[in-house]
Short mmCIF file of C-alpha atoms and ligand atoms in Angstrom, two decimals:
data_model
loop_
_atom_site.label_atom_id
_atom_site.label_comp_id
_atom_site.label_asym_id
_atom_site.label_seq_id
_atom_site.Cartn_x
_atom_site.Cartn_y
_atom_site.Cartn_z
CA UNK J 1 17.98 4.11 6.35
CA UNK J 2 14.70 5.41 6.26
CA UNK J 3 12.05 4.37 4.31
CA UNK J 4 8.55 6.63 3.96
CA UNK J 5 5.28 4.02 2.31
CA UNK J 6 2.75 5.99 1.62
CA UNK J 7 -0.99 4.69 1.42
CA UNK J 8 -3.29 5.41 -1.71
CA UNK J 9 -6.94 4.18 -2.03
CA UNK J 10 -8.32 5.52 -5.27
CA UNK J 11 -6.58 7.79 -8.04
CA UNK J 12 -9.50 8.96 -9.69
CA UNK J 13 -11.22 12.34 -11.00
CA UNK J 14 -13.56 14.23 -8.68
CA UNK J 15 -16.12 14.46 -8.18
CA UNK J 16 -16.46 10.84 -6.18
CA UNK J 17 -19.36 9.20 -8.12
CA UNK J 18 -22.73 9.98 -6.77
CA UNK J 19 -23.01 7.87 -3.17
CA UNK J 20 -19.26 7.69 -2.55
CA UNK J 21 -19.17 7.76 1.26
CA UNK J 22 -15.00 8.04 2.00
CA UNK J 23 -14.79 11.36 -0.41
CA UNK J 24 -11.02 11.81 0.77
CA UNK J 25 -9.94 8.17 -0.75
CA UNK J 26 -10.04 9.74 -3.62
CA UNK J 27 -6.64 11.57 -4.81
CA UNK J 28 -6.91 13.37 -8.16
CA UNK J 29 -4.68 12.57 -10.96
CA UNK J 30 -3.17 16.06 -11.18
CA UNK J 31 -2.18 15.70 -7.21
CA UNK J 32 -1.02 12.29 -7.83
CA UNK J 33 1.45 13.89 -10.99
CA UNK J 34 2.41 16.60 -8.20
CA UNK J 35 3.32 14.41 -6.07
CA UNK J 36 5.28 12.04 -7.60
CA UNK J 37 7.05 14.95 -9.69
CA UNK J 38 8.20 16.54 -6.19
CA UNK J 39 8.87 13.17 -4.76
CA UNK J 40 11.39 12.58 -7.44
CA UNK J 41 12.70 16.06 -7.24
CA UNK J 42 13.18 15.69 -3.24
CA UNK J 43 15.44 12.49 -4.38
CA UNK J 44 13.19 9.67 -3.57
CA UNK J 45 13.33 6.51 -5.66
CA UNK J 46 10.53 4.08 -5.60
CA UNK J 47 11.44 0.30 -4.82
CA UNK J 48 9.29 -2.51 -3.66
CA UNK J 49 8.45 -4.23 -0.13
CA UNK J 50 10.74 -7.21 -2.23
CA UNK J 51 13.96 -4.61 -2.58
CA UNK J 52 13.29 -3.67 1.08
CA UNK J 53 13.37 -7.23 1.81
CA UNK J 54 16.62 -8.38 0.25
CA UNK J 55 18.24 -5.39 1.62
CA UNK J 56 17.17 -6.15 5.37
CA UNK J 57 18.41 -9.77 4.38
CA UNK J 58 21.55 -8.07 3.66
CA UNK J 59 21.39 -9.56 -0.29
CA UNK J 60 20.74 -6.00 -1.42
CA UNK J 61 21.29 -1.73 -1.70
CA UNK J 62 18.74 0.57 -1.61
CA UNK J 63 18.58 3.98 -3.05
CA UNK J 64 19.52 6.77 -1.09
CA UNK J 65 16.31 7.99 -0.38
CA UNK J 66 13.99 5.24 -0.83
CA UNK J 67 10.16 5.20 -1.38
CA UNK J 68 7.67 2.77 -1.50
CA UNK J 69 4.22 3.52 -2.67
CA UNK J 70 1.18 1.69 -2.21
CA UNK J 71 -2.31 1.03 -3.23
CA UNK J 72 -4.60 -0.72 -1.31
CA UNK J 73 -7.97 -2.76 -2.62
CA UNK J 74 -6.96 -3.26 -6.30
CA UNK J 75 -9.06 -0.70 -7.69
CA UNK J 76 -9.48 -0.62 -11.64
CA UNK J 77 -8.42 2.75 -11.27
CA UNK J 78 -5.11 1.59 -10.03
CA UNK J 79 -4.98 0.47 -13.71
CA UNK J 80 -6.65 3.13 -15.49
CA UNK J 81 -5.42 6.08 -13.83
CA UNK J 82 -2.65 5.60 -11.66
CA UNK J 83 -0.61 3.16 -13.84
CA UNK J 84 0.04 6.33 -16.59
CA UNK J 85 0.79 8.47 -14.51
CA UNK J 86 3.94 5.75 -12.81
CA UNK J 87 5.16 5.18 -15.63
CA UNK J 88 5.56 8.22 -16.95
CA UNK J 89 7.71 9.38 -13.75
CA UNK J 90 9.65 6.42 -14.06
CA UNK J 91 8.15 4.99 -10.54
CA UNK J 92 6.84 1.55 -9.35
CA UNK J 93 4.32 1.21 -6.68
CA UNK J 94 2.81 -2.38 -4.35
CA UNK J 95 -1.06 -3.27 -5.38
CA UNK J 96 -3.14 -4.87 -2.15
CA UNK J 97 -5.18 -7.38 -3.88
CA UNK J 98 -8.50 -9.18 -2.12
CA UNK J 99 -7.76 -12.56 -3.80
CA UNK J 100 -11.49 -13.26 -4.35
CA UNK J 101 -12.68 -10.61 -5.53
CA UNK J 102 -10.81 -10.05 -8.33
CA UNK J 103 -12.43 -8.47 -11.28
CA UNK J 104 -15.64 -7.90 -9.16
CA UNK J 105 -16.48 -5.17 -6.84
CA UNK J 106 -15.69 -3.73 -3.35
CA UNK J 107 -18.27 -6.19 -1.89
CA UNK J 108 -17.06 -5.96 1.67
CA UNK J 109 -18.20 -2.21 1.84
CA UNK J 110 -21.72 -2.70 1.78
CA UNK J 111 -22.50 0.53 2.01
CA UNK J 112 -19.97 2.02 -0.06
CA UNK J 113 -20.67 2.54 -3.55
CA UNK J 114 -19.75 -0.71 -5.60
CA UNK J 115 -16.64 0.20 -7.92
CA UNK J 116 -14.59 -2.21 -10.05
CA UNK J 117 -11.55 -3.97 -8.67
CA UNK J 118 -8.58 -4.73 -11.17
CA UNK J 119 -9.26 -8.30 -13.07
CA UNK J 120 -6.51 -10.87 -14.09
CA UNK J 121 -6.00 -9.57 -17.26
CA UNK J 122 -5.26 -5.38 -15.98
CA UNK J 123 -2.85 -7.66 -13.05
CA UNK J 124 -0.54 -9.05 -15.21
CA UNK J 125 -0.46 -5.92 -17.51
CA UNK J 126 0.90 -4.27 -14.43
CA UNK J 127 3.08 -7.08 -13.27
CA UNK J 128 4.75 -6.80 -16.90
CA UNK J 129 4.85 -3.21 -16.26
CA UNK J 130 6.83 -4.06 -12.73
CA UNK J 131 4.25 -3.32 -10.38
CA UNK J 132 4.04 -5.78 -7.19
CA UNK J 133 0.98 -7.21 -5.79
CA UNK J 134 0.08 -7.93 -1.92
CA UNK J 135 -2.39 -9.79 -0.14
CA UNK J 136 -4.93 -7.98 0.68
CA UNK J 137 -6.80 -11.38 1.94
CA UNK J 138 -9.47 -13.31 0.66
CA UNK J 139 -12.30 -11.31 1.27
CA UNK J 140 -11.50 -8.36 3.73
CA UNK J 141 -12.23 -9.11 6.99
CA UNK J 142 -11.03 -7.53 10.34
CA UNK J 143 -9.08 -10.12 10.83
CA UNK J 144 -8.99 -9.29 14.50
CA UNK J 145 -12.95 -9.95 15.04
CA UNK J 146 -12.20 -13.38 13.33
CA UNK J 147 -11.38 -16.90 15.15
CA UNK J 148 -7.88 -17.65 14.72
CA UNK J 149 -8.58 -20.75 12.27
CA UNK J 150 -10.65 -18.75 10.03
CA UNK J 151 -8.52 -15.60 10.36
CA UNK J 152 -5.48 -18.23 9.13
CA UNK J 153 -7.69 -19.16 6.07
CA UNK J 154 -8.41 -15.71 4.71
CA UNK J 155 -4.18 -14.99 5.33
CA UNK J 156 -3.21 -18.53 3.33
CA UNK J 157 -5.81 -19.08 1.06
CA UNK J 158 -5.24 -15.46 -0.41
CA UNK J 159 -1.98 -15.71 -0.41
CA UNK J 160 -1.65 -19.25 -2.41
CA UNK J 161 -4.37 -17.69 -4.48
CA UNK J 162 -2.19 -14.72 -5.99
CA UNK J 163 0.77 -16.95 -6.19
CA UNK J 164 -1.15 -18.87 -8.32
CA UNK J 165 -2.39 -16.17 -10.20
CA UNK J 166 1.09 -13.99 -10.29
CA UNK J 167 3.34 -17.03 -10.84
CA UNK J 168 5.93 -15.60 -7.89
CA UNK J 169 5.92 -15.64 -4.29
CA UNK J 170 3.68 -12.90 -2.38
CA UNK J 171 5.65 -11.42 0.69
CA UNK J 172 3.38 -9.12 1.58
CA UNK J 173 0.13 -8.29 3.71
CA UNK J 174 -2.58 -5.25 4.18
CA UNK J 175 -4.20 -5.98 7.21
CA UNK J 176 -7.52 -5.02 6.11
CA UNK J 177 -9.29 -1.76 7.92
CA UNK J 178 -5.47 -1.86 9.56
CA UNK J 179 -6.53 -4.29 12.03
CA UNK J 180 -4.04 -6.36 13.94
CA UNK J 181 -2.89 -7.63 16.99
CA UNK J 182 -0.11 -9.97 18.38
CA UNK J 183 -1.89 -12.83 17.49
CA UNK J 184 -2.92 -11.79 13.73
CA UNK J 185 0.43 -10.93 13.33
CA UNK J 186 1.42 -14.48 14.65
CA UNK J 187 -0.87 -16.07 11.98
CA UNK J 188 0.35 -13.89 9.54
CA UNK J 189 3.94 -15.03 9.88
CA UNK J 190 2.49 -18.45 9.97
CA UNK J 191 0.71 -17.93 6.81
CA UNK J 192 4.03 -17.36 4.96
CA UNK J 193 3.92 -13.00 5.43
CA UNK J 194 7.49 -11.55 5.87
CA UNK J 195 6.14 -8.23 5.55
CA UNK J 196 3.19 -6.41 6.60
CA UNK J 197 1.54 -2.80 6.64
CA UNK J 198 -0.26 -0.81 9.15
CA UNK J 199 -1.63 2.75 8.98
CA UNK J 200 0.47 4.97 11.30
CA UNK J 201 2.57 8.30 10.79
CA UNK J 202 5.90 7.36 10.93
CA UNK J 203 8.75 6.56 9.05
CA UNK J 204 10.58 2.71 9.03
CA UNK J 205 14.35 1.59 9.57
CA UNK J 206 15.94 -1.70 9.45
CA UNK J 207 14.44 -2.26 12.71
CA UNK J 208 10.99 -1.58 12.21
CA UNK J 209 8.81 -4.80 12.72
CA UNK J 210 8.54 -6.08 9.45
CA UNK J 211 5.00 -7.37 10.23
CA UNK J 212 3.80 -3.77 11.37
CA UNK J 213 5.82 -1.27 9.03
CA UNK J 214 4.16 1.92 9.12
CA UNK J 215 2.60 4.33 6.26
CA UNK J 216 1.50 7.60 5.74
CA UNK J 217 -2.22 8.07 4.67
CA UNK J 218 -2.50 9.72 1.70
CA UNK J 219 -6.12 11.69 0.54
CA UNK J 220 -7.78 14.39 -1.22
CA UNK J 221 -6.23 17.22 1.07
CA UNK J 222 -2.42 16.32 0.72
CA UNK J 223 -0.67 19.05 -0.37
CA UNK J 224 2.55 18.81 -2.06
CA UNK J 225 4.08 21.61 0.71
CA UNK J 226 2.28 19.60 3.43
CA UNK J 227 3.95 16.37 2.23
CA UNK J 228 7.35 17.71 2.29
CA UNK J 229 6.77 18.60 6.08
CA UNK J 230 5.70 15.63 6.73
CA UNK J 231 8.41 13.48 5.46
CA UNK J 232 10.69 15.91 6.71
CA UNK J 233 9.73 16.03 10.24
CA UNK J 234 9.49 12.21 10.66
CA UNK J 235 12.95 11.99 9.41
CA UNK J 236 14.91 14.51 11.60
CA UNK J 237 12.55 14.41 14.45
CA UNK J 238 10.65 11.25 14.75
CA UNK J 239 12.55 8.80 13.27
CA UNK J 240 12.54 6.70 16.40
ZN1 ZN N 1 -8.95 -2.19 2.18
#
């Protein structure tokens, strides 16, 4: 088994608002249609980091090609434009949510413009629409600049904080800014975590560290061709 994540910031239409400083977080909505289309015609099926879970518990199947997209900050775009666009290919995708920032703004990028993050009400529209929610943490920290007490706070308080909000367990983490070490990871697992995701280009099997699986970044220059390669090559040639 081996299972491609890919990472998506912001589905939105170009150009960035005026200000925007990280231009290639933003993926259009006719590249995101593109790409799920040839995703599903390649014979990937989405499933979430909770399938991928059961089945490495050994409670579950996957599909033969499985997929697992995800989102990370809880953009209201995630809502607006992405969520459409899923459903009408028939796919699910994982939303990293800061827990306290919800329905407020992207406050920990100071110098980044200030765009709305998804509020309760767009989260359980996409929970009834199937779409699972992450931790994300409290308030996005580099977890790895923190003390370990504090760094333990922002990993449990965010994570009782959606379970509140979601009514469900949360499994997973987003180290924020991708930022981990052995001992974030060890508070992670601490803080309840059985699964967490990093930014690196490879592919994940049932042996993957579950705490560090691996995605491919997704931005304004993937190309649907380019894409193919990609997932290609890191099946058949560096799948180790
Ligand atoms: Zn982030």
């Amino acid at each position: 088994m081996r299972l491609p994540i890919l990472m998506y910031h912001k589905i939105d239409r170009l150009p960035p608002p005026p200000g925007a400083r990280y231009h290639r977080n933003y993926v259009l909505p006719e590249q995101f249609d593109a790409q799920l289309a040839a995703l599903k015609r390649w014979g990937y099926e989405t499933i979430s980091f909770a399938d991928w879970l059961a089945y490495r518990r050994g409670e579950g199947t996957l599909p033969r090609w499985p997929i697992i997209l995800t989102f990370d900050d809880g953009y209201r775009s995630t809502y607006e434009v992405a969520w459409p666009l899923l459903k009408r290919h028939g796919a699910t995708a994982t939303v990293f949510l800061v827990s306290d920032l919800i329905g407020k703004t992207n406050a920990w990028d100071a110098e980044e413009i200030q765009e709305p993050l998804l509020d309760a009400a767009a989260i359980a529209a996409l929970r009834a629409g199937r779409i699972e929610f992450g931790s994300h943490t409290r308030t996005h920290p580099a977890l790895t600049a923190l003390p370990p007490q504090r760094a333990l706070v922002e990993l449990r308080d965010s994570r009782a904080a959606l379970q509140q909000l979601l009514g469900e367990p949360v499994r997973v983490l987003c180290y924020p800014y991708g930022k981990q070490n052995p001992a974030v990871r060890a508070l992670a697992r601490e803080a309840g975590y059985e699964a967490a995701v990093i930014a690196r280009r490879r592919l994940n099997s049932r042996t993957t560290d579950p705490l560090r699986l691996t995605r491919l970044r997704i931005d304004t220059s993937t190309r649907v061709p380019a894409l193919r390669w990609t997932l290609w090559q890191l099946r058949w040639l560096w799948w180790t």
